[in-house]
């Protein structure tokens, strides 16, 4: 996911198709327009996902320790509108309600994450284990299983215990490997009799780049050119150690699988006849996905990362590369530590070559992960972008990414762990036709990829609920279910996409055009009643807010201006303009 600063570059029109070499995927025949009717292999697993900090709330309840996100979101101006995950969806108190939403969807699996500081408040196992935290996840897991929903559990979805950040510098410090391994081991011990799918890390790219390079995410450090590489290095080692722990101590009796969830946008060369652009696009994906996947599948960083970062470090006059190195033993210890690969994918970029010179004159602080890549990212302004600034709907990029994974990493088992689209907060619209379109097209490209021979075994819609969207706060809604965050009870309402996704699940794909069109029509029809419900509820809570504000003169005045006066003045102005125009037209006639 592109940082906002880089997005300024992106609004250039490009329409080019890619020609790239692969043994079995015919890249030239990727007809972007065609829809493939057909079903998924029997046993394909359909799910939806969430993560602890984004949905649980109860940030300081029942003995939970602080995470870096608790602390970061409480600092001023780190998150849109200074939102926090303090209560979020109150998922901690709504296990039964939420599992019934999953039942409604007929999900086969549910992906959630365990909050490390809820289980181990300081992050250090020998300090204290919080049995109430264990109890919460016990209940969630049991309830899922009673309802025939397979839990897929992420161990690290970004909420590092704050004590580990303060004491050791978080993922900058190698000691995280041991602490994380102890936490993982505790999870295997307590939940492994029932959980068979474990994901060590969710999207480590974001942890490293946004947490330690740009500082947009917790812990908010800006260690440009080195911080992300060091964090990633320790994360990869921690992943490998946890995989080995499971492999040697638990696999025999528990018979589960351990993977990692990596996120990547697809990168398409701007000019397919330009070798430099082709290489730049490949570099984009290698710096994104390959950074983590290549050590895990092949034992070391991608050659292109070693070459580029190494050369730039030399030009800067540094003694060694800013990219850390693995020893021979480490390489063989890390290689092959993946029973399945989780893939998070949302969008695509066009890529072109762009040199970022780095010489002894340029200080090392001007170098960064982004400049190391020597490329520029572009988007086609005609790509739909209904929600998040960075998220353009480009379904064909998904098929290409999946084929890339197949050819690069020896056709591993893949679970799509995140895919979905957001809308902006101000569109409180349950009839999310654009989301239906996004899911329809992306899931269809995944089906095509399976026909190409990619081993995709499951798909996780992101996300089950609207939730805390990191530095964007609650301003971006990814949910299949709408959450009314203004209401203390955080009620959930189904969006139209719930109906549509449910049909895909029950048919295990797309049976034929007539039916699929019909699903869509019906979904949009039925959502209008939920829309009315929500509108009525919103009117009620707005009225309650106005009453409350009348008792609070200062805020009352400010909010009346934005909530009542501004819309009234706008409406009156539009009316006056219309009358004036009519008057002019009459005069002309
Ligand atoms: C990836 C993250 O893992 C997830 O937590 C987030 O909600 C999505 N990106 C959308 O930004």
PDB file of C-alpha atoms in Angstrom, residues 30 66 129 132 325 345 512:
ATOM      1  CA  UNK A  30      -5.191 -12.342 -20.448  1.00  0.00           C
ATOM      2  CA  UNK A  66      -0.928  -2.080  26.148  1.00  0.00           C
ATOM      3  CA  UNK A 129       0.060 -14.933  31.506  1.00  0.00           C
ATOM      4  CA  UNK A 132      -8.837 -14.041  31.049  1.00  0.00           C
ATOM      5  CA  UNK A 325      22.643 -10.670   5.430  1.00  0.00           C
ATOM      6  CA  UNK A 345      -4.033  -8.460  -2.302  1.00  0.00           C
ATOM      7  CA  UNK A 512     -24.093 -18.969 -15.243  1.00  0.00           C
TER       8      UNK A 512
END
